[in-house]
Coordinates of C-alpha atoms and ligand atoms in Angstrom, one line a residue:
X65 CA 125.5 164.7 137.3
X66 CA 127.3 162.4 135.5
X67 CA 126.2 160.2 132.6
X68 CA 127.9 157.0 131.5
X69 CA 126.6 156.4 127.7
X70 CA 128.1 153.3 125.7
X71 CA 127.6 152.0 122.5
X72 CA 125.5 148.6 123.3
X73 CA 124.3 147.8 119.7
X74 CA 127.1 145.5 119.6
X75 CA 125.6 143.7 123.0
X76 CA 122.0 143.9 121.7
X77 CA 122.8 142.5 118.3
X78 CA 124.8 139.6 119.8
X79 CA 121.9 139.1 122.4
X80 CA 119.5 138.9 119.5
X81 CA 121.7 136.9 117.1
X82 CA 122.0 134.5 120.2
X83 CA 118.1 134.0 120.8
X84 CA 118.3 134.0 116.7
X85 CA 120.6 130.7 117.0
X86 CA 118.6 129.4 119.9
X87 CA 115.8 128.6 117.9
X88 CA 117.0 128.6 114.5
X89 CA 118.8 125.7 112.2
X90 CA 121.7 127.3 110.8
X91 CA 122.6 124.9 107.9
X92 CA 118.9 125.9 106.2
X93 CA 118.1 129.8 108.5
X94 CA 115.0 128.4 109.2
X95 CA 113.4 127.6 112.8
X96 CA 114.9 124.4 114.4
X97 CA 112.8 122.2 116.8
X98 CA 112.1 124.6 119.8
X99 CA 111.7 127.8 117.7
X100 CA 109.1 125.6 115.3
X101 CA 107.4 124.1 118.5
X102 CA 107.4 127.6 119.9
X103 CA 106.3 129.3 116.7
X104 CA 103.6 126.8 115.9
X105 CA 101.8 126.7 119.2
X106 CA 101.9 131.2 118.4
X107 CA 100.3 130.7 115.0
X108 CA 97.6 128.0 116.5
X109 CA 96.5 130.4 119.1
X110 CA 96.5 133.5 117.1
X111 CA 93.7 131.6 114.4
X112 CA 91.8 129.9 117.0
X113 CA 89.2 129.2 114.0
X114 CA 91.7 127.7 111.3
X115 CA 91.4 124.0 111.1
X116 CA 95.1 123.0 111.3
X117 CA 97.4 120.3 109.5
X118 CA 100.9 118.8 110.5
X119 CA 103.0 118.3 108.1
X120 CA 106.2 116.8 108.2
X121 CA 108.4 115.7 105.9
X122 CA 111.7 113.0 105.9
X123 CA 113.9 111.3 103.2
X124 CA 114.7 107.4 103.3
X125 CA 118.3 106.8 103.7
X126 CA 119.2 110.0 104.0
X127 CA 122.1 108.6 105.8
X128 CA 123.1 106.6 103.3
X129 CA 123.2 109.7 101.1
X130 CA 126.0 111.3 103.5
X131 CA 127.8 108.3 103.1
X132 CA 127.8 107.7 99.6
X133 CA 127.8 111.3 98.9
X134 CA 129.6 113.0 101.2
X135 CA 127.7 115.6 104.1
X136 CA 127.7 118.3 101.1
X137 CA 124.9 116.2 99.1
X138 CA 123.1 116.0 102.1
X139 CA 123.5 119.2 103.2
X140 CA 122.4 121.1 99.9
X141 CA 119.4 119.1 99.7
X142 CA 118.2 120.2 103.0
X143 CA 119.2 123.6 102.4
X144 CA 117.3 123.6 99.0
X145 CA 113.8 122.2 101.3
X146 CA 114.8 125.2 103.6
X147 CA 114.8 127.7 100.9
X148 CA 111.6 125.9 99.4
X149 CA 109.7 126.3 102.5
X150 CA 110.2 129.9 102.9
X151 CA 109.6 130.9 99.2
X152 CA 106.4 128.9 99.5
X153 CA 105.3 129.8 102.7
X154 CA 107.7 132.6 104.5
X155 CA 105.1 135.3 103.9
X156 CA 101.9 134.0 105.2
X157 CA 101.4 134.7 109.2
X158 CA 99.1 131.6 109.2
X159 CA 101.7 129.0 109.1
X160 CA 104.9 127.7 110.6
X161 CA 107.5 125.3 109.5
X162 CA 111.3 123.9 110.4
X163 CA 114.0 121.8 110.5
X164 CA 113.1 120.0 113.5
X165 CA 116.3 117.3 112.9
X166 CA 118.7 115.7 110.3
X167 CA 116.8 115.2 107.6
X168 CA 113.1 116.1 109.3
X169 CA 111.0 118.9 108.7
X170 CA 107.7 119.9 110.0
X171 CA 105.2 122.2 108.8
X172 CA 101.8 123.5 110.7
X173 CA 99.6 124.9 107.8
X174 CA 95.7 125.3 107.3
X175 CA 93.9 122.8 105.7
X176 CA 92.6 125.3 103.1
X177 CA 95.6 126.4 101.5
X178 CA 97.3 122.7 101.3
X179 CA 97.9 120.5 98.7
X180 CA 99.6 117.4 99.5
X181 CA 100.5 116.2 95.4
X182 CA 101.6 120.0 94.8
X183 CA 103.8 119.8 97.8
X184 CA 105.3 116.3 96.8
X185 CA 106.2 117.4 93.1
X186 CA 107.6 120.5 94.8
X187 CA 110.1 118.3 96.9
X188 CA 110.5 115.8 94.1
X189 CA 111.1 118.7 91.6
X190 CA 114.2 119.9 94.1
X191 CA 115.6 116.2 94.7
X192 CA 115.9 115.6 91.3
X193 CA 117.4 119.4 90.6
X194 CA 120.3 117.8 93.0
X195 CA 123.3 116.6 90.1
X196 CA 124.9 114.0 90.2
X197 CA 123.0 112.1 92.6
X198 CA 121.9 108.4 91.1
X199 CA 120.6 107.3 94.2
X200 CA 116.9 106.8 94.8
X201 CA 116.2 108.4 97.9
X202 CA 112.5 108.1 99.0
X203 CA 110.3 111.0 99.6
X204 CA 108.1 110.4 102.8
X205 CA 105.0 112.7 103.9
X206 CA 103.1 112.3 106.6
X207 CA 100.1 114.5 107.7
X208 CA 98.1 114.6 110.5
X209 CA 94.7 116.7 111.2
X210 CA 94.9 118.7 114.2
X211 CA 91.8 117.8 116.2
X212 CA 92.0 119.5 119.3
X213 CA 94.2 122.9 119.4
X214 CA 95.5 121.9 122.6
X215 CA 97.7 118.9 121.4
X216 CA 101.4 119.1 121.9
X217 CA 103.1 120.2 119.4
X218 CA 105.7 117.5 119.7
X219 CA 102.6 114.6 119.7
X220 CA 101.2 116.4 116.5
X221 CA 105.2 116.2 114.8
X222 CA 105.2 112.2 116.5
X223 CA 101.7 111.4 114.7
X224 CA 102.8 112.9 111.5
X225 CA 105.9 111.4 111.5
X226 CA 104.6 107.6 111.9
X227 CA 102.4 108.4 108.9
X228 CA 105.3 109.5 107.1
X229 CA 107.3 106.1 108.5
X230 CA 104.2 104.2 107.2
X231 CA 105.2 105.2 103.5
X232 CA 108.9 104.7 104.3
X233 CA 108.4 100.8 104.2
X234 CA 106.9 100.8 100.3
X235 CA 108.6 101.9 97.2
X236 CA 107.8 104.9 96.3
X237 CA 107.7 108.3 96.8
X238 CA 104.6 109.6 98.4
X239 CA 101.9 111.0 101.6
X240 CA 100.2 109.1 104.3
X241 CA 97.4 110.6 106.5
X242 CA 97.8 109.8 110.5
X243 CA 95.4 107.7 111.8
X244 CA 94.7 106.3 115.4
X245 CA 95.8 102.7 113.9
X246 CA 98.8 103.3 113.4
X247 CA 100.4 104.1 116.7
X248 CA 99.2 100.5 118.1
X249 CA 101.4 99.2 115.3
X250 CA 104.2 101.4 115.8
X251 CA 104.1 100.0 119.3
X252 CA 104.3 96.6 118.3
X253 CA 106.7 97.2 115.6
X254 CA 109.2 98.3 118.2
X255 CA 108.0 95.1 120.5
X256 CA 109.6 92.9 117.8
X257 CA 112.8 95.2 117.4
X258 CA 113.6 95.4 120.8
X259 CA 113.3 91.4 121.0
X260 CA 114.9 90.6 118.5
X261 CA 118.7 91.3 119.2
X262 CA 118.0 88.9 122.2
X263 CA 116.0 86.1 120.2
X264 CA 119.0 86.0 117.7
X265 CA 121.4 85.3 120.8
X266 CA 119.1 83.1 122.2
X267 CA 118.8 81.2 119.1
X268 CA 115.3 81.6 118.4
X269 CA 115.7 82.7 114.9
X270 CA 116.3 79.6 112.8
X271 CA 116.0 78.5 109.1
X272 CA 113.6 76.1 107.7
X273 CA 114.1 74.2 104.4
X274 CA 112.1 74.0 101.7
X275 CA 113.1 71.4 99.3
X276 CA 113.9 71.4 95.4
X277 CA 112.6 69.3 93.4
X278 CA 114.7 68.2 89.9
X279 CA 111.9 67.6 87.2
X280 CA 113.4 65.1 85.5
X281 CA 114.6 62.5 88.1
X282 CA 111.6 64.0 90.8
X283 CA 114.9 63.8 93.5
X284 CA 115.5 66.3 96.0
X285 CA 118.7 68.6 95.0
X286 CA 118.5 70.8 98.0
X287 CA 116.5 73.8 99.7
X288 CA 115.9 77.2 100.1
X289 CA 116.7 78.2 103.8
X290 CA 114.0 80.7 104.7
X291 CA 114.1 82.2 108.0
X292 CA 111.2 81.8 111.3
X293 CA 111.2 83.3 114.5
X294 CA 110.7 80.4 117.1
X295 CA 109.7 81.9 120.1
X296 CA 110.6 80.1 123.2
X297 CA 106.3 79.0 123.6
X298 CA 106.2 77.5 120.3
X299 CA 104.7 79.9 118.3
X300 CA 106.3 80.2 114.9
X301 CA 106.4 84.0 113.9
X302 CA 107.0 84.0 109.7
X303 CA 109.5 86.3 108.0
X304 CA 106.6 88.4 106.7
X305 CA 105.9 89.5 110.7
X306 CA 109.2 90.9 111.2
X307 CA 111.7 91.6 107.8
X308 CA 110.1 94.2 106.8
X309 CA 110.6 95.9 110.3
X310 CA 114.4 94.9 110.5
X311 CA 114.4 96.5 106.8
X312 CA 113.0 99.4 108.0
X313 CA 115.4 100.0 111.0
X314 CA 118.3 99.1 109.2
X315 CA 118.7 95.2 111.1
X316 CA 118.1 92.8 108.5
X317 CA 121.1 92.4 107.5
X318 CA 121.6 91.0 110.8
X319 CA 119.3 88.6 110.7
X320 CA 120.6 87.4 107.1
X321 CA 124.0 87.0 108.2
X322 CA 122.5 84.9 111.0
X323 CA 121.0 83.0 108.4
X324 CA 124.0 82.9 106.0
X325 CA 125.7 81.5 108.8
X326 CA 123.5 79.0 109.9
X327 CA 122.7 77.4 106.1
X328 CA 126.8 77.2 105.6
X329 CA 127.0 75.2 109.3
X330 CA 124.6 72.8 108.1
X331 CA 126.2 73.0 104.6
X332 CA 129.8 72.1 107.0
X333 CA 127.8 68.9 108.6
X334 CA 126.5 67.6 105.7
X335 CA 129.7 67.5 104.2
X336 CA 131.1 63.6 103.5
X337 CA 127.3 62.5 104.4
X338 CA 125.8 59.8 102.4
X339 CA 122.3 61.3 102.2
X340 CA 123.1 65.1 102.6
X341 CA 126.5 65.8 100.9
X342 CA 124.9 66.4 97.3
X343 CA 122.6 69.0 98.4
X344 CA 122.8 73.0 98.1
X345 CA 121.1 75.6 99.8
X346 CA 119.9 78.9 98.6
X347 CA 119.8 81.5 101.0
X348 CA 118.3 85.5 100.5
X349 CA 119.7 88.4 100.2
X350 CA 118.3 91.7 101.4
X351 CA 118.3 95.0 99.3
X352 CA 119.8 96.6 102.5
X353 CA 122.5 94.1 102.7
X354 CA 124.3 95.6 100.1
X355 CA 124.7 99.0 102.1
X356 CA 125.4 97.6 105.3
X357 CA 127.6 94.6 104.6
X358 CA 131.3 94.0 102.2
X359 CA 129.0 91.0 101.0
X360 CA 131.9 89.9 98.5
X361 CA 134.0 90.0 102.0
X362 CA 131.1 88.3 104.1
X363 CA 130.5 85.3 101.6
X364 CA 134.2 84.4 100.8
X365 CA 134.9 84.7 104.6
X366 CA 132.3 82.0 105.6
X367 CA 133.1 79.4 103.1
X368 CA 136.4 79.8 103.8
X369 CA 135.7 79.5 107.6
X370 CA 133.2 76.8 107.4
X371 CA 135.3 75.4 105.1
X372 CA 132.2 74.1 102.7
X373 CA 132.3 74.6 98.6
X374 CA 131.1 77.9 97.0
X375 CA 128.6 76.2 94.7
X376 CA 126.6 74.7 97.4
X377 CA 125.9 78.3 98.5
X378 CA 123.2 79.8 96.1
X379 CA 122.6 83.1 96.5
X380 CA 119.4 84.5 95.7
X381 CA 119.4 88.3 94.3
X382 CA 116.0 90.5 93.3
X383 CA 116.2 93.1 91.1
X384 CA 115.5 95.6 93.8
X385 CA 119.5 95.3 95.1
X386 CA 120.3 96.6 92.1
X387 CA 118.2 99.7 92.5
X388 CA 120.2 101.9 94.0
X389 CA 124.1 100.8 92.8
X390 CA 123.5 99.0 89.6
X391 CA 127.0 98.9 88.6
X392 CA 128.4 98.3 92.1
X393 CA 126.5 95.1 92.5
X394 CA 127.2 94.0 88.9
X395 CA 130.7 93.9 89.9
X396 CA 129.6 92.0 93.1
X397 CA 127.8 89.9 91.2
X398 CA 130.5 88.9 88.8
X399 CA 133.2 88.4 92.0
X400 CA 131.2 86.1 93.8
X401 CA 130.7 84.0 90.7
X402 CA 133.9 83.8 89.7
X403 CA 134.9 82.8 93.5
X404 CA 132.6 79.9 93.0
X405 CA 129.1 80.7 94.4
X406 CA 126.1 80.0 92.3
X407 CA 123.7 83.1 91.8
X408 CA 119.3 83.1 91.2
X409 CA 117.6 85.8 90.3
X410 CA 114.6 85.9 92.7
X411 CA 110.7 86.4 92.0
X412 CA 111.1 86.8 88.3
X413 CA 107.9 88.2 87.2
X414 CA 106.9 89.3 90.1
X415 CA 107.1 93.0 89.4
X416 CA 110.4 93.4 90.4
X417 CA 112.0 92.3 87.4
X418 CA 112.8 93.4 83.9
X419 CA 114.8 91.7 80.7
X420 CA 117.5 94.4 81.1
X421 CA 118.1 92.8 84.5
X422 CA 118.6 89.4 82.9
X423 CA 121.0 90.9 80.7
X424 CA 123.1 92.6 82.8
X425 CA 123.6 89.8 85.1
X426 CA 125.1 86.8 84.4
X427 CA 123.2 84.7 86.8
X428 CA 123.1 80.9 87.3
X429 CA 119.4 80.2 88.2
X430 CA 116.5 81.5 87.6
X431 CA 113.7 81.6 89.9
X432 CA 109.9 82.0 88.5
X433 CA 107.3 83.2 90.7
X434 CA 104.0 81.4 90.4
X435 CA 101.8 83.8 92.6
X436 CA 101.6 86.4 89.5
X437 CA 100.4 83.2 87.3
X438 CA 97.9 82.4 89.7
X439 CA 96.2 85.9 90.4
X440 CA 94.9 85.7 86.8
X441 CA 91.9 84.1 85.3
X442 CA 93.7 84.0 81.8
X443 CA 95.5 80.6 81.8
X444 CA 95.8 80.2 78.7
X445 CA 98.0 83.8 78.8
X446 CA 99.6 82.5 81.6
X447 CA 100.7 79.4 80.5
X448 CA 102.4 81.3 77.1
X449 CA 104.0 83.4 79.1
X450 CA 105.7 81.1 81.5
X451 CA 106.8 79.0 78.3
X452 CA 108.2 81.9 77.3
X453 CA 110.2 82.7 80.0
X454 CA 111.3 79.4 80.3
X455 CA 112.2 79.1 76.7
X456 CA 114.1 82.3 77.2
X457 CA 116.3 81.0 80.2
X458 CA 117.2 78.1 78.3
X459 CA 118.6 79.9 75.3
X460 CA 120.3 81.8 77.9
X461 CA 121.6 78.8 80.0
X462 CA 120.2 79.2 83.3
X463 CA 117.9 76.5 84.5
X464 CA 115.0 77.5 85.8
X465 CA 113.2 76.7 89.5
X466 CA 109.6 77.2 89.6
X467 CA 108.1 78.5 92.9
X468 CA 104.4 78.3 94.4
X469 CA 104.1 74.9 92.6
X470 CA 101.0 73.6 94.7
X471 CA 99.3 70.7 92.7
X472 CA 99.9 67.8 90.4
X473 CA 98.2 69.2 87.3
X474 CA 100.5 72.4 88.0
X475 CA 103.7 69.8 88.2
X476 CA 102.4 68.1 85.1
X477 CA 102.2 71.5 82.5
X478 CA 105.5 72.9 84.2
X479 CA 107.2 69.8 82.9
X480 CA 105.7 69.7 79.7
X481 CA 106.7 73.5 79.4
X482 CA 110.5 72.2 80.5
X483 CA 111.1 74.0 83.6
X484 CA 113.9 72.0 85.2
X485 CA 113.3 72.4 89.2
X486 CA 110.3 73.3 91.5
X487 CA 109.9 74.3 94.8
X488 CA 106.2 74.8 96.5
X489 CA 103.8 73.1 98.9
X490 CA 103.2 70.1 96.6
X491 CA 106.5 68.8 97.5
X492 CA 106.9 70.3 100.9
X493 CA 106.4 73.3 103.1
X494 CA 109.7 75.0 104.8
X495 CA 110.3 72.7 107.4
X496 CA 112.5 72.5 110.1
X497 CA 116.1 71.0 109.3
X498 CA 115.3 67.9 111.2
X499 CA 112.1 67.2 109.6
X500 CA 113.6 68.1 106.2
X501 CA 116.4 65.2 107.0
X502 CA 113.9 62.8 107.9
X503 CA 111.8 63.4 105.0
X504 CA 114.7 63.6 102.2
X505 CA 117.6 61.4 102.3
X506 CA 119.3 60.9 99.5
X507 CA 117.2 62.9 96.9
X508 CA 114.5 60.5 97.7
X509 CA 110.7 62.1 98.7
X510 CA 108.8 60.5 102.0
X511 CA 105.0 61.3 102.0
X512 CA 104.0 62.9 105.2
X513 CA 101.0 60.9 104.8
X514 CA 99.6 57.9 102.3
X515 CA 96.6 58.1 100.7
X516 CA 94.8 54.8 100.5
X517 CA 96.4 53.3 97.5
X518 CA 98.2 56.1 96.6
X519 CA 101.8 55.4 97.1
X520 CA 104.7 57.9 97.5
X521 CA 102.1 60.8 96.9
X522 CA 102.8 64.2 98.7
X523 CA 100.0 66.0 97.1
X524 CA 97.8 65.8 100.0
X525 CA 100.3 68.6 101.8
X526 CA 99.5 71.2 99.8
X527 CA 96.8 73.1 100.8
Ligands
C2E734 P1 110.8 83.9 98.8 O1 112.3 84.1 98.9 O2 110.2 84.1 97.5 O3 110.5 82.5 99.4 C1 109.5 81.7 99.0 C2 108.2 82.0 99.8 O4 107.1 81.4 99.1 C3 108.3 81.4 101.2 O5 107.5 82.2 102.1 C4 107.5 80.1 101.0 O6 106.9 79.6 102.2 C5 106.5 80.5 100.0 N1 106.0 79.4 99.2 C6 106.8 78.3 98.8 N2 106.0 77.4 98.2 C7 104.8 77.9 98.1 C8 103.6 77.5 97.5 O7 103.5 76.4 96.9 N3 102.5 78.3 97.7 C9 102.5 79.5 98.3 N4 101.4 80.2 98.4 N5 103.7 79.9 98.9 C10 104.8 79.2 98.8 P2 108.1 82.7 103.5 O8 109.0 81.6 104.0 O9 107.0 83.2 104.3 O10 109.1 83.8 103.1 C11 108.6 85.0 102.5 C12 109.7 85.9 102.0 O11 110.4 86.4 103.0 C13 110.7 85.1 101.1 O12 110.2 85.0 99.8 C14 111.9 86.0 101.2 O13 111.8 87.1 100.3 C15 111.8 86.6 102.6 N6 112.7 85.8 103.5 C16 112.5 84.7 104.1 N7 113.6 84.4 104.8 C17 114.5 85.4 104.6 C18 115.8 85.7 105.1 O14 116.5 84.9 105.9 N8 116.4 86.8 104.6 C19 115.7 87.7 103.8 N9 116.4 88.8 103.4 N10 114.5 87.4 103.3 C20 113.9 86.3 103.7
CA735 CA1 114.0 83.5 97.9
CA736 CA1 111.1 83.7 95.5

């Protein structure tokens, strides 16, 4: 008899790393998709009694990180979550977790032994422990209940996910429990973005004016282009319907170059008019824009191309874009001004701003937002504080444009108060750029209607 005998440790170890790499993530060691899907579905029917939880976890922009950062950021902060999970839960037979893509992590755990805030300082703690980052990447948690032990695994990661994509579209760090809601919205949500590429092409996305009023002379100086979706039936679908989605999916600034584009055209054929050629537009700028676009680049580009003066662009700025790169878009800030274009700070006092933020930036115009006056019972409170601000732009020599100015008696303290422009449904809705050249020619104000011995009153538009 003869016996062959070799050393196959080598083989086995190779076959076992192999099935080790098959369903494990090597940047973090721990299981990737098919080893978490594979591992969780174990756990499940090994503790047939447990009432379950998915977990799963993502970071907003965590492509922007890479970017800005470099793949090393990135990487280290989802090798630090890996190293997390398994201190936290690598011992206990009862739960799975993994890296099931990028930036996205899942976790089956029971009910019982889960604390969603602990969890969420626990990430927070290691995203801060990352130096050098100055970049506010959100934290988004999403958890669904497992009903029925029999689900997918892959639905269970989907529903968690969308709760977690819920959170994504506010400010903050944070969790969101799954419920049945949300995947009807998710459905329309996609609805819009798949239509959308085509509506811009089609020309369906256009801007209507809304006009700005100068206190002192009442005459029409010009209009904020605000952007509607005008579907080819009619309907009108408002920005609020769809800019959050295109923020969320990284598209807006699409749709705001669109409408860049569009308020400079009309800027172009107003030019030598006898009615129009005075007037300005203000257009919006997204928070996103700033990642997405060379706006110093964009801007220059299309008054250059349109061939239309800088100072009848306005460009209105929130604090938010600052968030993120404040000393980038200072710099931005100060370019486009010294190029020519006139820059308002957006929704001051609307929670979004701060007195640093007027001091950093040297803006042009400021823009007040009445809705934060109005959702108080304390006029009187209101009123000193508006004066204030007011009083405060002036010392600082930026006129100011009150917005959400809806009746006379509002039109009658602002003045008195010294504001110096106002935009709001008093004067006019957004309207469409025909309507909003029939109605204002030459600074002057047509009524849409007369009231019976009311001449040259607009107040009956607002509502
Ligand atoms: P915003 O820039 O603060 O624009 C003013 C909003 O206030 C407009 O809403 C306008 O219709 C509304 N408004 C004006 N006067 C009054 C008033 O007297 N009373 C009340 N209650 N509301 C008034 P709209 O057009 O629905 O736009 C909402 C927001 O969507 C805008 O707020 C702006 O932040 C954003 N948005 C609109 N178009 C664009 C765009 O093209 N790009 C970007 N990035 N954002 C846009
Ligand atoms: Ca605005
Ligand atoms: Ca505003």
């Amino acid at each position: 008899m003869y016996f062959l005998i070799s050393d196959c440790t080598q083989d086995q170890k190779n076959m076992d790393l192999e099935h080790f790499g098959t369903m494990h993530d090597n940047l973090t060691g721990i299981y990737n998709k098919y080893g978490f899907y594979r591992q969780a579905r174990r756990v499940m029917e090994e503790n047939p009694g447990i009432p379950y939880l998915m977990v799963c976890l993502n970071f907003s922009d965590f492509k922007l990180l890479n970017g800005l950062y470099g793949m090393t950021k990135g990487n280290e902060l989802l090798m630090r979550v890996g190293s997390m999970l398994r201190r936290h839960y690598g011992t206990d037979a009862r739960t799975a977790y993994g890296r099931i893509r990028a930036d996205r992590f899942a976790m089956l755990i029971p009910e019982v032994i889960f604390d969603p805030d602990a969890y969420l300082k626990t990430v927070e703690t290691i995203m801060h422990g990352l130096a050098a980052i100055h970049f506010d990447l959100q934290i988004a948690v999403g958890i669904c209940r497992v009903e029925d032990n029999r689900t997918p695994i892959s639905i269970l990661c989907d529903r968690a996910f969308l709760a977690a994509s819920v959170l994504k579209t506010q400010e903050s760090n944070g969790y969101v429990w799954y419920s049945e809601h949300m995947m009807s919205e998710k459905i329309r949500d996609r609805a819009i973005l798949s239509r959308f590429s085509d509506a811009l092409g089609r020309g369906e996305v256009q801007i209507y004016l809304q006009a700005q009023v100068a206190a002192d002379s009442r005459r029409v100086i010009g209009a904020e282009a605000l952007s509607r979706w005008v579907c080819d039936d009619g309907r009108v679908i408002p920005p609020a319907m769809f800019i959050p989605i295109l923020e969320e999916h990284g598209k807006i600034w699409q749709l705001d170059y669109h409408i860049w584009e569009l308020a400079c055209s009309l800027l172009k054929s107003w030019q030598g008019s006898e009615d129009f050629a005075d007037y300005s537009i203000s257009v919006n700028i997204s928070v996103k824009d700033i990642y997405y676009l060379d706006l110093y680049e964009v801007f220059t580009h299309l008054v250059d191309e349109y061939k239309i003066d800088p100072a009848k662009l306005e460009l209105e700025i929130t604090e938010t874009v600052f968030m993120d790169k404040p000393k980038e878009a200072i710099l931005l800030i100060q370019r486009l001004k010294e190029y020519g274009f006139r820059i308002a700070i957006d929704d001051f006092g609307s929670g979004y701003s701060s007195l640093s933020f007027l001091k950093d930036i040297q803006a042009d115009i400021l823009k007040i937002d009445m809705g934060f006056l109005r959702k108080t019972e304390h006029q009187e409170r209101s009123r000193i504080i508006l004066r204030s601000i007011v009083a405060l732009a002036r010392e600082l020599g930026m006129p100011t444009v009150v917005e959400g100015v809806e009746t006379s008696q509002q039109v009658h303290d602002l003045v008195k108060i010294g504001c110096d422009i106002f935009q709001g449904f008093y004067f006019s809705r957004p309207i469409p750029v025909a309507d909003f050249e029939t109605r204002f020619r030459a600074g002057e104000i047509q009524p849409l209607r007369r009231k019976s011995g009311a001449a040259g009153n607009v107040e009956e538009e607002a509502e």
